[in-house]
JSON list of C-alpha atoms in Angstrom, two decimals:
[
{"chain": "A", "resi": 1, "resn": "MET", "atom": "CA", "xyz": [12.90, -39.32, -60.35]},
{"chain": "A", "resi": 2, "resn": "LYS", "atom": "CA", "xyz": [13.56, -35.56, -60.31]},
{"chain": "A", "resi": 3, "resn": "GLN", "atom": "CA", "xyz": [9.88, -34.97, -59.52]},
{"chain": "A", "resi": 4, "resn": "PHE", "atom": "CA", "xyz": [10.15, -37.27, -56.48]},
{"chain": "A", "resi": 5, "resn": "TYR", "atom": "CA", "xyz": [13.36, -35.55, -55.34]},
{"chain": "A", "resi": 6, "resn": "LYS", "atom": "CA", "xyz": [11.77, -32.08, -55.64]},
{"chain": "A", "resi": 7, "resn": "SER", "atom": "CA", "xyz": [8.67, -33.08, -53.66]},
{"chain": "A", "resi": 8, "resn": "LYS", "atom": "CA", "xyz": [10.83, -34.69, -50.96]},
{"chain": "A", "resi": 9, "resn": "SER", "atom": "CA", "xyz": [12.92, -31.47, -50.71]},
{"chain": "A", "resi": 10, "resn": "LEU", "atom": "CA", "xyz": [9.78, -29.39, -50.60]},
{"chain": "A", "resi": 11, "resn": "LEU", "atom": "CA", "xyz": [8.41, -31.57, -47.78]},
{"chain": "A", "resi": 12, "resn": "LYS", "atom": "CA", "xyz": [11.67, -31.23, -45.82]},
{"chain": "A", "resi": 13, "resn": "LEU", "atom": "CA", "xyz": [11.71, -27.48, -46.37]},
{"chain": "A", "resi": 14, "resn": "SER", "atom": "CA", "xyz": [8.07, -27.14, -45.24]},
{"chain": "A", "resi": 15, "resn": "PHE", "atom": "CA", "xyz": [8.78, -29.18, -42.12]},
{"chain": "A", "resi": 16, "resn": "LEU", "atom": "CA", "xyz": [11.86, -27.02, -41.37]},
{"chain": "A", "resi": 17, "resn": "PHE", "atom": "CA", "xyz": [9.79, -23.82, -41.68]},
{"chain": "A", "resi": 18, "resn": "ALA", "atom": "CA", "xyz": [7.05, -25.23, -39.42]},
{"chain": "A", "resi": 19, "resn": "VAL", "atom": "CA", "xyz": [9.59, -26.15, -36.71]},
{"chain": "A", "resi": 20, "resn": "LEU", "atom": "CA", "xyz": [11.36, -22.80, -37.04]},
{"chain": "A", "resi": 21, "resn": "PHE", "atom": "CA", "xyz": [8.04, -20.92, -36.80]},
{"chain": "A", "resi": 22, "resn": "SER", "atom": "CA", "xyz": [7.09, -22.91, -33.67]},
{"chain": "A", "resi": 23, "resn": "VAL", "atom": "CA", "xyz": [10.40, -22.18, -31.95]},
{"chain": "A", "resi": 24, "resn": "ILE", "atom": "CA", "xyz": [10.21, -18.48, -32.74]},
{"chain": "A", "resi": 25, "resn": "SER", "atom": "CA", "xyz": [6.61, -18.32, -31.48]},
{"chain": "A", "resi": 26, "resn": "VAL", "atom": "CA", "xyz": [7.53, -19.97, -28.16]},
{"chain": "A", "resi": 27, "resn": "LEU", "atom": "CA", "xyz": [10.52, -17.70, -27.63]},
{"chain": "A", "resi": 28, "resn": "ASN", "atom": "CA", "xyz": [8.46, -14.62, -28.47]},
{"chain": "A", "resi": 29, "resn": "SER", "atom": "CA", "xyz": [5.70, -15.58, -26.02]},
{"chain": "A", "resi": 30, "resn": "CYS", "atom": "CA", "xyz": [8.27, -16.07, -23.24]},
{"chain": "A", "resi": 31, "resn": "ASN", "atom": "CA", "xyz": [9.59, -12.55, -23.83]},
{"chain": "A", "resi": 32, "resn": "ASP", "atom": "CA", "xyz": [6.11, -11.14, -23.20]},
{"chain": "A", "resi": 33, "resn": "ASP", "atom": "CA", "xyz": [5.90, -12.62, -19.65]},
{"chain": "A", "resi": 34, "resn": "ASP", "atom": "CA", "xyz": [5.99, -9.99, -16.90]},
{"chain": "A", "resi": 35, "resn": "ASP", "atom": "CA", "xyz": [6.59, -12.11, -13.80]},
{"chain": "A", "resi": 36, "resn": "ASP", "atom": "CA", "xyz": [8.27, -9.21, -11.97]},
{"chain": "A", "resi": 37, "resn": "GLU", "atom": "CA", "xyz": [5.02, -7.29, -11.43]},
{"chain": "A", "resi": 38, "resn": "GLU", "atom": "CA", "xyz": [2.78, -10.13, -10.27]},
{"chain": "A", "resi": 39, "resn": "PHE", "atom": "CA", "xyz": [3.03, -9.83, -6.47]},
{"chain": "A", "resi": 40, "resn": "THR", "atom": "CA", "xyz": [4.94, -7.51, -4.17]},
{"chain": "A", "resi": 41, "resn": "ASP", "atom": "CA", "xyz": [5.59, -7.57, -0.44]},
{"chain": "A", "resi": 42, "resn": "HIS", "atom": "CA", "xyz": [4.08, -4.90, 1.79]},
{"chain": "A", "resi": 43, "resn": "ILE", "atom": "CA", "xyz": [4.65, -3.97, 5.41]},
{"chain": "A", "resi": 44, "resn": "VAL", "atom": "CA", "xyz": [1.32, -4.20, 7.23]},
{"chain": "A", "resi": 45, "resn": "LYS", "atom": "CA", "xyz": [0.38, -3.14, 10.76]},
{"chain": "A", "resi": 46, "resn": "PHE", "atom": "CA", "xyz": [-3.00, -3.50, 12.51]},
{"chain": "A", "resi": 47, "resn": "GLU", "atom": "CA", "xyz": [-4.01, -1.16, 15.35]},
{"chain": "A", "resi": 48, "resn": "ALA", "atom": "CA", "xyz": [-7.04, -0.78, 17.64]},
{"chain": "A", "resi": 49, "resn": "LYS", "atom": "CA", "xyz": [-7.49, 2.09, 20.12]},
{"chain": "A", "resi": 50, "resn": "ILE", "atom": "CA", "xyz": [-9.96, 3.05, 22.82]},
{"chain": "A", "resi": 51, "resn": "ILE", "atom": "CA", "xyz": [-10.24, 6.78, 23.49]},
{"chain": "A", "resi": 52, "resn": "THR", "atom": "CA", "xyz": [-12.15, 7.18, 26.73]},
{"chain": "A", "resi": 53, "resn": "ASN", "atom": "CA", "xyz": [-12.93, 10.93, 26.66]},
{"chain": "A", "resi": 54, "resn": "GLY", "atom": "CA", "xyz": [-15.52, 11.42, 29.44]},
{"chain": "A", "resi": 55, "resn": "PRO", "atom": "CA", "xyz": [-16.17, 14.08, 32.06]},
{"chain": "A", "resi": 56, "resn": "THR", "atom": "CA", "xyz": [-13.82, 16.87, 33.05]},
{"chain": "A", "resi": 57, "resn": "PRO", "atom": "CA", "xyz": [-12.25, 16.59, 35.60]},
{"chain": "A", "resi": 58, "resn": "PRO", "atom": "CA", "xyz": [-11.82, 12.83, 35.19]},
{"chain": "A", "resi": 59, "resn": "PRO", "atom": "CA", "xyz": [-13.13, 10.61, 37.97]},
{"chain": "A", "resi": 60, "resn": "SER", "atom": "CA", "xyz": [-10.79, 9.14, 40.54]},
{"chain": "A", "resi": 61, "resn": "PRO", "atom": "CA", "xyz": [-9.84, 6.34, 40.01]},
{"chain": "A", "resi": 62, "resn": "PRO", "atom": "CA", "xyz": [-9.87, 6.81, 36.23]},
{"chain": "A", "resi": 63, "resn": "VAL", "atom": "CA", "xyz": [-12.44, 4.87, 34.21]},
{"chain": "A", "resi": 64, "resn": "THR", "atom": "CA", "xyz": [-11.21, 3.30, 30.96]},
{"chain": "A", "resi": 65, "resn": "GLY", "atom": "CA", "xyz": [-12.70, 1.06, 28.35]},
{"chain": "A", "resi": 66, "resn": "ASN", "atom": "CA", "xyz": [-11.50, -2.46, 27.75]},
{"chain": "A", "resi": 67, "resn": "PHE", "atom": "CA", "xyz": [-11.18, -4.72, 24.74]},
{"chain": "A", "resi": 68, "resn": "LYS", "atom": "CA", "xyz": [-13.10, -7.97, 24.60]},
{"chain": "A", "resi": 69, "resn": "ALA", "atom": "CA", "xyz": [-11.63, -9.27, 21.33]},
{"chain": "A", "resi": 70, "resn": "VAL", "atom": "CA", "xyz": [-9.57, -8.17, 18.34]},
{"chain": "A", "resi": 71, "resn": "VAL", "atom": "CA", "xyz": [-9.63, -10.20, 15.12]},
{"chain": "A", "resi": 72, "resn": "THR", "atom": "CA", "xyz": [-7.18, -9.86, 12.24]},
{"chain": "A", "resi": 73, "resn": "GLN", "atom": "CA", "xyz": [-7.24, -11.73, 8.96]},
{"chain": "A", "resi": 74, "resn": "ILE", "atom": "CA", "xyz": [-4.59, -11.85, 6.24]},
{"chain": "A", "resi": 75, "resn": "GLY", "atom": "CA", "xyz": [-5.92, -13.64, 3.18]},
{"chain": "A", "resi": 76, "resn": "THR", "atom": "CA", "xyz": [-7.72, -16.68, 4.59]},
{"chain": "A", "resi": 77, "resn": "SER", "atom": "CA", "xyz": [-5.81, -16.89, 7.90]},
{"chain": "A", "resi": 78, "resn": "PRO", "atom": "CA", "xyz": [-7.74, -15.34, 10.83]},
{"chain": "A", "resi": 79, "resn": "SER", "atom": "CA", "xyz": [-6.20, -14.63, 14.23]},
{"chain": "A", "resi": 80, "resn": "THR", "atom": "CA", "xyz": [-8.19, -13.71, 17.35]},
{"chain": "A", "resi": 81, "resn": "THR", "atom": "CA", "xyz": [-6.86, -12.07, 20.51]},
{"chain": "A", "resi": 82, "resn": "PHE", "atom": "CA", "xyz": [-9.26, -12.25, 23.46]},
{"chain": "A", "resi": 83, "resn": "ASN", "atom": "CA", "xyz": [-9.23, -9.66, 26.29]},
{"chain": "A", "resi": 84, "resn": "PRO", "atom": "CA", "xyz": [-6.06, -7.74, 25.35]},
{"chain": "A", "resi": 85, "resn": "THR", "atom": "CA", "xyz": [-4.94, -5.38, 28.10]},
{"chain": "A", "resi": 86, "resn": "GLY", "atom": "CA", "xyz": [-4.65, -1.62, 27.83]},
{"chain": "A", "resi": 87, "resn": "THR", "atom": "CA", "xyz": [-6.42, 0.89, 25.63]},
{"chain": "A", "resi": 88, "resn": "THR", "atom": "CA", "xyz": [-4.16, 0.42, 22.59]},
{"chain": "A", "resi": 89, "resn": "TRP", "atom": "CA", "xyz": [-3.56, -2.86, 20.80]},
{"chain": "A", "resi": 90, "resn": "SER", "atom": "CA", "xyz": [-1.36, -3.34, 17.74]},
{"chain": "A", "resi": 91, "resn": "THR", "atom": "CA", "xyz": [0.60, -5.92, 15.82]},
{"chain": "A", "resi": 92, "resn": "GLY", "atom": "CA", "xyz": [4.18, -5.41, 14.90]},
{"chain": "A", "resi": 93, "resn": "ASP", "atom": "CA", "xyz": [5.15, -4.78, 11.31]},
{"chain": "A", "resi": 94, "resn": "GLN", "atom": "CA", "xyz": [4.39, -7.84, 9.20]},
{"chain": "A", "resi": 95, "resn": "PHE", "atom": "CA", "xyz": [5.56, -8.62, 5.69]},
{"chain": "A", "resi": 96, "resn": "VAL", "atom": "CA", "xyz": [2.53, -9.56, 3.60]},
{"chain": "A", "resi": 97, "resn": "SER", "atom": "CA", "xyz": [2.49, -10.50, -0.08]},
{"chain": "A", "resi": 98, "resn": "SER", "atom": "CA", "xyz": [-0.11, -8.78, -2.21]},
{"chain": "A", "resi": 99, "resn": "SER", "atom": "CA", "xyz": [-1.10, -12.29, -3.33]},
{"chain": "A", "resi": 100, "resn": "GLN", "atom": "CA", "xyz": [-3.04, -12.46, -0.04]},
{"chain": "A", "resi": 101, "resn": "SER", "atom": "CA", "xyz": [-5.39, -9.91, -1.66]},
{"chain": "A", "resi": 102, "resn": "GLN", "atom": "CA", "xyz": [-7.33, -8.78, 1.44]},
{"chain": "A", "resi": 103, "resn": "LEU", "atom": "CA", "xyz": [-6.69, -7.68, 5.02]},
{"chain": "A", "resi": 104, "resn": "ASN", "atom": "CA", "xyz": [-9.43, -7.54, 7.67]},
{"chain": "A", "resi": 105, "resn": "LEU", "atom": "CA", "xyz": [-9.47, -6.04, 11.17]},
{"chain": "A", "resi": 106, "resn": "ALA", "atom": "CA", "xyz": [-12.31, -6.06, 13.68]},
{"chain": "A", "resi": 107, "resn": "ALA", "atom": "CA", "xyz": [-12.49, -5.07, 17.36]},
{"chain": "A", "resi": 108, "resn": "ASN", "atom": "CA", "xyz": [-15.05, -5.45, 20.14]},
{"chain": "A", "resi": 109, "resn": "ALA", "atom": "CA", "xyz": [-14.78, -3.36, 23.30]},
{"chain": "A", "resi": 110, "resn": "VAL", "atom": "CA", "xyz": [-16.75, -2.05, 26.24]},
{"chain": "A", "resi": 111, "resn": "LEU", "atom": "CA", "xyz": [-16.70, 1.77, 26.29]},
{"chain": "A", "resi": 112, "resn": "PRO", "atom": "CA", "xyz": [-17.50, 3.73, 29.49]},
{"chain": "A", "resi": 113, "resn": "TYR", "atom": "CA", "xyz": [-18.93, 7.05, 28.23]},
{"chain": "A", "resi": 114, "resn": "ALA", "atom": "CA", "xyz": [-21.27, 8.27, 25.48]},
{"chain": "A", "resi": 115, "resn": "ASP", "atom": "CA", "xyz": [-18.39, 10.13, 23.78]},
{"chain": "A", "resi": 116, "resn": "SER", "atom": "CA", "xyz": [-15.86, 7.27, 24.05]},
{"chain": "A", "resi": 117, "resn": "GLU", "atom": "CA", "xyz": [-14.39, 6.02, 20.77]},
{"chain": "A", "resi": 118, "resn": "LEU", "atom": "CA", "xyz": [-13.25, 2.66, 19.42]},
{"chain": "A", "resi": 119, "resn": "ILE", "atom": "CA", "xyz": [-10.95, 3.09, 16.40]},
{"chain": "A", "resi": 120, "resn": "VAL", "atom": "CA", "xyz": [-9.36, 0.42, 14.17]},
{"chain": "A", "resi": 121, "resn": "ASN", "atom": "CA", "xyz": [-6.60, 1.24, 11.66]},
{"chain": "A", "resi": 122, "resn": "ILE", "atom": "CA", "xyz": [-4.80, -0.71, 8.96]},
{"chain": "A", "resi": 123, "resn": "TYR", "atom": "CA", "xyz": [-1.40, 0.65, 7.92]},
{"chain": "A", "resi": 124, "resn": "VAL", "atom": "CA", "xyz": [0.18, -0.47, 4.64]},
{"chain": "A", "resi": 125, "resn": "ASP", "atom": "CA", "xyz": [3.81, 0.47, 3.95]},
{"chain": "A", "resi": 126, "resn": "GLY", "atom": "CA", "xyz": [3.78, 2.94, 6.85]},
{"chain": "A", "resi": 127, "resn": "GLU", "atom": "CA", "xyz": [0.72, 4.88, 5.67]},
{"chain": "A", "resi": 128, "resn": "LEU", "atom": "CA", "xyz": [-2.81, 4.74, 7.05]},
{"chain": "A", "resi": 129, "resn": "ALA", "atom": "CA", "xyz": [-4.72, 2.71, 4.46]},
{"chain": "A", "resi": 130, "resn": "LYS", "atom": "CA", "xyz": [-8.11, 2.19, 6.16]},
{"chain": "A", "resi": 131, "resn": "THR", "atom": "CA", "xyz": [-9.75, 3.29, 9.38]},
{"chain": "A", "resi": 132, "resn": "SER", "atom": "CA", "xyz": [-13.09, 2.82, 11.08]},
{"chain": "A", "resi": 133, "resn": "LYS", "atom": "CA", "xyz": [-14.50, 4.42, 14.24]},
{"chain": "A", "resi": 134, "resn": "VAL", "atom": "CA", "xyz": [-17.52, 3.94, 16.46]},
{"chain": "A", "resi": 135, "resn": "VAL", "atom": "CA", "xyz": [-18.62, 6.31, 19.25]},
{"chain": "A", "resi": 136, "resn": "GLY", "atom": "CA", "xyz": [-20.79, 5.50, 22.28]},
{"chain": "A", "resi": 137, "resn": "SER", "atom": "CA", "xyz": [-21.00, 3.66, 25.56]},
{"chain": "A", "resi": 138, "resn": "GLY", "atom": "CA", "xyz": [-21.44, -0.03, 26.29]},
{"chain": "A", "resi": 139, "resn": "GLU", "atom": "CA", "xyz": [-20.33, -2.89, 24.08]},
{"chain": "A", "resi": 140, "resn": "LYS", "atom": "CA", "xyz": [-19.29, -1.62, 20.63]},
{"chain": "A", "resi": 141, "resn": "ASN", "atom": "CA", "xyz": [-17.92, -3.28, 17.48]},
{"chain": "A", "resi": 142, "resn": "THR", "atom": "CA", "xyz": [-16.14, -1.86, 14.46]},
{"chain": "A", "resi": 143, "resn": "SER", "atom": "CA", "xyz": [-14.28, -3.35, 11.52]},
{"chain": "A", "resi": 144, "resn": "THR", "atom": "CA", "xyz": [-12.47, -2.39, 8.35]},
{"chain": "A", "resi": 145, "resn": "TYR", "atom": "CA", "xyz": [-10.75, -4.08, 5.42]},
{"chain": "A", "resi": 146, "resn": "TYR", "atom": "CA", "xyz": [-8.11, -3.32, 2.81]},
{"chain": "A", "resi": 147, "resn": "SER", "atom": "CA", "xyz": [-7.73, -5.03, -0.57]},
{"chain": "A", "resi": 148, "resn": "PHE", "atom": "CA", "xyz": [-4.54, -5.24, -2.63]},
{"chain": "A", "resi": 149, "resn": "LEU", "atom": "CA", "xyz": [-6.58, -5.93, -5.77]},
{"chain": "A", "resi": 150, "resn": "GLU", "atom": "CA", "xyz": [-6.76, -2.98, -8.13]},
{"chain": "A", "resi": 151, "resn": "LEU", "atom": "CA", "xyz": [-10.21, -2.49, -9.50]}
]
């Protein structure tokens, strides 16, 4: 009878240690989680500019370039603006989570002179993150991208 009692106590004690070990393992693994550093919000601004340059003195009336389309993409959500007016186009400041991983900006414009420029810029947290420029006359395209992923 004592043998049976000892083996039953040993079984209970083993079960208690197994449960205790499982609980400690789960609690320890939860302490290792770093959810705070997964994704952060950034302030993003897209900008496209046409710099006409051209002859000196400038012709009268002045000749300027014009945009045909500007395309932005945050993550998988594209947005297209057709025929924006003026020689500078920009979005306001936008809050973007780094979970979106990539930002894209492309512009298409008609430039009047051989030394005219089409420039696209992506600003992240108030600083110029990426830029791209094309020089020439006629219909020109340029694009750039920025990735939040650290390689």
